[in-house]
């Protein structure tokens, strides 16, 4: 319970400039923070493991596109420790990262969120004007998008 209270306090301090009405952690340890009025980052607290998972959607799902992005999960250093995931409930592709609450401070949380937010924004912008549901005859991701993705990694 102490870890949940600590996380709540840290999130409240962190989120106040972005999301002044930031919700309390739910009974299941969930909340969200909206940054710049456009990106909503989901925060899930695992009390048993005293860890936090943060998730942000970045693009509409396409199975072929998602399969290609899974290959990029090998480049986690370039993704600030995050990995691509499928958000089935919303039919979107998202980025997920996970960290322990051990020795977590507001400054450390700011650093983790900043790195995650930067990576999220870069990938969201990369897919912004590209229809991930359109594919070429080979039913694979369009070659220019594919090359852009791998060059980014």
PDB file of C-alpha atoms in Angstrom:
ATOM      1  CA  UNK A   1       0.000   0.000   0.000  1.00  0.00           C
ATOM      2  CA  UNK A   2       2.904   2.326   0.707  1.00  0.00           C
ATOM      3  CA  UNK A   3       4.192   1.966  -2.867  1.00  0.00           C
ATOM      4  CA  UNK A   4       0.764   2.865  -4.274  1.00  0.00           C
ATOM      5  CA  UNK A   5       0.596   5.946  -2.055  1.00  0.00           C
ATOM      6  CA  UNK A   6       4.127   6.930  -3.075  1.00  0.00           C
ATOM      7  CA  UNK A   7       3.291   6.503  -6.767  1.00  0.00           C
ATOM      8  CA  UNK A   8       0.112   8.541  -6.347  1.00  0.00           C
ATOM      9  CA  UNK A   9       2.070  11.397  -4.741  1.00  0.00           C
ATOM     10  CA  UNK A  10       4.754  11.307  -7.427  1.00  0.00           C
ATOM     11  CA  UNK A  11       2.179  11.195 -10.246  1.00  0.00           C
ATOM     12  CA  UNK A  12       0.242  14.083  -8.720  1.00  0.00           C
ATOM     13  CA  UNK A  13       3.380  16.240  -8.594  1.00  0.00           C
ATOM     14  CA  UNK A  14       4.442  15.174 -12.080  1.00  0.00           C
ATOM     15  CA  UNK A  15       1.047  15.517 -13.765  1.00  0.00           C
ATOM     16  CA  UNK A  16      -0.042  18.840 -12.274  1.00  0.00           C
ATOM     17  CA  UNK A  17       1.365  21.018 -15.116  1.00  0.00           C
ATOM     18  CA  UNK A  18      -0.119  18.755 -17.816  1.00  0.00           C
ATOM     19  CA  UNK A  19      -3.256  17.317 -16.330  1.00  0.00           C
ATOM     20  CA  UNK A  20      -4.365  19.336 -13.286  1.00  0.00           C
ATOM     21  CA  UNK A  21      -7.430  17.154 -12.775  1.00  0.00           C
ATOM     22  CA  UNK A  22      -5.367  13.964 -12.896  1.00  0.00           C
ATOM     23  CA  UNK A  23      -7.412  11.110 -11.536  1.00  0.00           C
ATOM     24  CA  UNK A  24      -6.449   9.131  -8.490  1.00  0.00           C
ATOM     25  CA  UNK A  25      -5.162   5.631  -9.035  1.00  0.00           C
ATOM     26  CA  UNK A  26      -8.190   3.357  -9.283  1.00  0.00           C
ATOM     27  CA  UNK A  27      -8.607   0.364  -7.005  1.00  0.00           C
ATOM     28  CA  UNK A  28      -6.862  -1.696  -9.680  1.00  0.00           C
ATOM     29  CA  UNK A  29      -3.975   0.784  -9.886  1.00  0.00           C
ATOM     30  CA  UNK A  30      -4.956   2.499 -13.152  1.00  0.00           C
ATOM     31  CA  UNK A  31      -4.934   6.159 -14.154  1.00  0.00           C
ATOM     32  CA  UNK A  32      -4.028   8.223 -17.195  1.00  0.00           C
ATOM     33  CA  UNK A  33      -2.266  11.485 -17.922  1.00  0.00           C
ATOM     34  CA  UNK A  34      -2.985  13.609 -20.985  1.00  0.00           C
ATOM     35  CA  UNK A  35       0.020  15.565 -22.222  1.00  0.00           C
ATOM     36  CA  UNK A  36      -0.331  18.590 -24.510  1.00  0.00           C
ATOM     37  CA  UNK A  37      -4.030  17.807 -24.819  1.00  0.00           C
ATOM     38  CA  UNK A  38      -3.336  15.106 -27.385  1.00  0.00           C
ATOM     39  CA  UNK A  39      -1.377  12.156 -26.035  1.00  0.00           C
ATOM     40  CA  UNK A  40      -2.955  10.069 -23.316  1.00  0.00           C
ATOM     41  CA  UNK A  41      -0.550   7.882 -21.420  1.00  0.00           C
ATOM     42  CA  UNK A  42      -2.105   5.036 -19.447  1.00  0.00           C
ATOM     43  CA  UNK A  43      -0.469   4.245 -16.124  1.00  0.00           C
ATOM     44  CA  UNK A  44      -0.971   0.797 -14.580  1.00  0.00           C
ATOM     45  CA  UNK A  45       0.421   0.031 -11.139  1.00  0.00           C
ATOM     46  CA  UNK A  46       1.119  -3.560 -10.076  1.00  0.00           C
ATOM     47  CA  UNK A  47       1.009  -3.472  -6.297  1.00  0.00           C
ATOM     48  CA  UNK A  48       2.262  -7.041  -5.883  1.00  0.00           C
ATOM     49  CA  UNK A  49       5.439  -6.376  -7.877  1.00  0.00           C
ATOM     50  CA  UNK A  50       5.652  -2.673  -7.001  1.00  0.00           C
ATOM     51  CA  UNK A  51       6.082  -1.799 -10.649  1.00  0.00           C
ATOM     52  CA  UNK A  52       4.473   0.490 -13.200  1.00  0.00           C
ATOM     53  CA  UNK A  53       3.561  -0.059 -16.837  1.00  0.00           C
ATOM     54  CA  UNK A  54       2.907   2.922 -19.084  1.00  0.00           C
ATOM     55  CA  UNK A  55       1.205   2.614 -22.454  1.00  0.00           C
ATOM     56  CA  UNK A  56       0.495   5.118 -25.235  1.00  0.00           C
ATOM     57  CA  UNK A  57      -1.329   4.458 -28.519  1.00  0.00           C
ATOM     58  CA  UNK A  58       0.540   5.596 -31.651  1.00  0.00           C
ATOM     59  CA  UNK A  59      -1.272   4.259 -34.750  1.00  0.00           C
ATOM     60  CA  UNK A  60      -4.271   2.371 -36.059  1.00  0.00           C
ATOM     61  CA  UNK A  61      -3.676  -1.367 -36.188  1.00  0.00           C
ATOM     62  CA  UNK A  62      -2.880  -3.299 -39.338  1.00  0.00           C
ATOM     63  CA  UNK A  63      -1.814  -6.948 -38.806  1.00  0.00           C
ATOM     64  CA  UNK A  64       0.962  -6.853 -41.429  1.00  0.00           C
ATOM     65  CA  UNK A  65       2.192  -3.505 -40.182  1.00  0.00           C
ATOM     66  CA  UNK A  66       2.160  -4.724 -36.578  1.00  0.00           C
ATOM     67  CA  UNK A  67       4.081  -7.873 -37.527  1.00  0.00           C
ATOM     68  CA  UNK A  68       6.810  -5.687 -39.028  1.00  0.00           C
ATOM     69  CA  UNK A  69       6.897  -3.489 -35.925  1.00  0.00           C
ATOM     70  CA  UNK A  70       7.415  -6.539 -33.727  1.00  0.00           C
ATOM     71  CA  UNK A  71      10.801  -6.958 -35.408  1.00  0.00           C
ATOM     72  CA  UNK A  72      11.708  -3.488 -34.137  1.00  0.00           C
ATOM     73  CA  UNK A  73      11.187  -4.604 -30.542  1.00  0.00           C
ATOM     74  CA  UNK A  74      14.724  -5.989 -30.789  1.00  0.00           C
ATOM     75  CA  UNK A  75      15.929  -2.362 -30.927  1.00  0.00           C
ATOM     76  CA  UNK A  76      14.623  -1.435 -27.476  1.00  0.00           C
ATOM     77  CA  UNK A  77      17.576   0.884 -26.875  1.00  0.00           C
ATOM     78  CA  UNK A  78      16.233   3.053 -29.695  1.00  0.00           C
ATOM     79  CA  UNK A  79      12.750   2.888 -28.192  1.00  0.00           C
ATOM     80  CA  UNK A  80      13.788   4.176 -24.733  1.00  0.00           C
ATOM     81  CA  UNK A  81      13.237   0.682 -23.364  1.00  0.00           C
ATOM     82  CA  UNK A  82       9.708   0.527 -24.777  1.00  0.00           C
ATOM     83  CA  UNK A  83       8.215  -2.054 -27.094  1.00  0.00           C
ATOM     84  CA  UNK A  84       5.380  -2.114 -29.605  1.00  0.00           C
ATOM     85  CA  UNK A  85       2.163  -3.783 -28.501  1.00  0.00           C
ATOM     86  CA  UNK A  86      -1.318  -4.347 -29.885  1.00  0.00           C
ATOM     87  CA  UNK A  87      -4.147  -2.636 -28.009  1.00  0.00           C
ATOM     88  CA  UNK A  88      -6.988  -4.951 -29.005  1.00  0.00           C
ATOM     89  CA  UNK A  89      -9.709  -3.003 -27.183  1.00  0.00           C
ATOM     90  CA  UNK A  90      -9.105   0.072 -29.340  1.00  0.00           C
ATOM     91  CA  UNK A  91      -7.616  -1.653 -32.413  1.00  0.00           C
ATOM     92  CA  UNK A  92      -4.455   0.418 -32.129  1.00  0.00           C
ATOM     93  CA  UNK A  93      -0.734  -0.139 -31.973  1.00  0.00           C
ATOM     94  CA  UNK A  94       0.904   1.285 -28.888  1.00  0.00           C
ATOM     95  CA  UNK A  95       4.194   1.608 -27.096  1.00  0.00           C
ATOM     96  CA  UNK A  96       4.662   0.068 -23.656  1.00  0.00           C
ATOM     97  CA  UNK A  97       7.390   0.445 -21.081  1.00  0.00           C
ATOM     98  CA  UNK A  98       7.738  -0.983 -17.604  1.00  0.00           C
ATOM     99  CA  UNK A  99       9.733   0.120 -14.550  1.00  0.00           C
ATOM    100  CA  UNK A 100      10.140  -0.625 -10.849  1.00  0.00           C
ATOM    101  CA  UNK A 101       9.105   1.786  -8.145  1.00  0.00           C
ATOM    102  CA  UNK A 102      12.289   1.091  -6.213  1.00  0.00           C
ATOM    103  CA  UNK A 103      13.920   4.444  -5.433  1.00  0.00           C
ATOM    104  CA  UNK A 104      11.526   6.264  -7.780  1.00  0.00           C
ATOM    105  CA  UNK A 105      11.574  10.038  -7.391  1.00  0.00           C
ATOM    106  CA  UNK A 106       9.673  12.785  -9.175  1.00  0.00           C
ATOM    107  CA  UNK A 107      12.842  13.574 -11.141  1.00  0.00           C
ATOM    108  CA  UNK A 108      13.314   9.946 -12.194  1.00  0.00           C
ATOM    109  CA  UNK A 109       9.645   9.659 -13.173  1.00  0.00           C
ATOM    110  CA  UNK A 110       9.959  12.877 -15.199  1.00  0.00           C
ATOM    111  CA  UNK A 111      12.966  11.436 -16.998  1.00  0.00           C
ATOM    112  CA  UNK A 112      11.178   8.134 -17.726  1.00  0.00           C
ATOM    113  CA  UNK A 113       8.031   9.891 -18.938  1.00  0.00           C
ATOM    114  CA  UNK A 114      10.013  12.402 -21.011  1.00  0.00           C
ATOM    115  CA  UNK A 115      11.962   9.657 -22.787  1.00  0.00           C
ATOM    116  CA  UNK A 116       8.801   7.607 -23.321  1.00  0.00           C
ATOM    117  CA  UNK A 117       6.821  10.648 -24.498  1.00  0.00           C
ATOM    118  CA  UNK A 118       9.583  11.646 -26.955  1.00  0.00           C
ATOM    119  CA  UNK A 119       9.680   8.160 -28.480  1.00  0.00           C
ATOM    120  CA  UNK A 120       5.879   8.020 -28.577  1.00  0.00           C
ATOM    121  CA  UNK A 121       5.680  11.375 -30.353  1.00  0.00           C
ATOM    122  CA  UNK A 122       8.348  10.435 -32.915  1.00  0.00           C
ATOM    123  CA  UNK A 123       6.559   7.212 -33.835  1.00  0.00           C
ATOM    124  CA  UNK A 124       3.102   8.796 -33.820  1.00  0.00           C
ATOM    125  CA  UNK A 125       4.341  11.523 -36.192  1.00  0.00           C
ATOM    126  CA  UNK A 126       6.011   8.926 -38.406  1.00  0.00           C
ATOM    127  CA  UNK A 127       2.639   7.220 -38.866  1.00  0.00           C
ATOM    128  CA  UNK A 128       0.485  10.359 -38.768  1.00  0.00           C
ATOM    129  CA  UNK A 129       0.043  10.878 -42.497  1.00  0.00           C
ATOM    130  CA  UNK A 130       0.561   7.293 -43.539  1.00  0.00           C
ATOM    131  CA  UNK A 131      -2.409   5.004 -43.934  1.00  0.00           C
ATOM    132  CA  UNK A 132      -1.226   1.837 -42.221  1.00  0.00           C
ATOM    133  CA  UNK A 133      -4.253   0.005 -43.568  1.00  0.00           C
ATOM    134  CA  UNK A 134      -3.127   0.376 -47.178  1.00  0.00           C
ATOM    135  CA  UNK A 135      -0.752  -2.269 -48.433  1.00  0.00           C
ATOM    136  CA  UNK A 136       0.955  -2.998 -51.702  1.00  0.00           C
ATOM    137  CA  UNK A 137       0.217  -6.001 -53.912  1.00  0.00           C
ATOM    138  CA  UNK A 138       2.450  -8.170 -51.774  1.00  0.00           C
ATOM    139  CA  UNK A 139       0.238  -7.462 -48.735  1.00  0.00           C
ATOM    140  CA  UNK A 140       3.159  -6.033 -46.830  1.00  0.00           C
ATOM    141  CA  UNK A 141       3.776  -2.621 -45.439  1.00  0.00           C
ATOM    142  CA  UNK A 142       4.563  -0.083 -48.188  1.00  0.00           C
ATOM    143  CA  UNK A 143       8.286  -0.183 -48.832  1.00  0.00           C
ATOM    144  CA  UNK A 144       8.902   3.518 -48.091  1.00  0.00           C
ATOM    145  CA  UNK A 145       7.217   3.260 -44.681  1.00  0.00           C
ATOM    146  CA  UNK A 146       9.115   0.046 -43.950  1.00  0.00           C
ATOM    147  CA  UNK A 147      12.439   1.677 -44.866  1.00  0.00           C
ATOM    148  CA  UNK A 148      11.596   4.753 -42.776  1.00  0.00           C
ATOM    149  CA  UNK A 149      10.825   2.560 -39.778  1.00  0.00           C
ATOM    150  CA  UNK A 150      14.038   0.567 -39.989  1.00  0.00           C
ATOM    151  CA  UNK A 151      16.126   3.687 -40.630  1.00  0.00           C
ATOM    152  CA  UNK A 152      14.566   5.255 -37.531  1.00  0.00           C
ATOM    153  CA  UNK A 153      15.556   2.191 -35.480  1.00  0.00           C
TER     154      UNK A 153
END
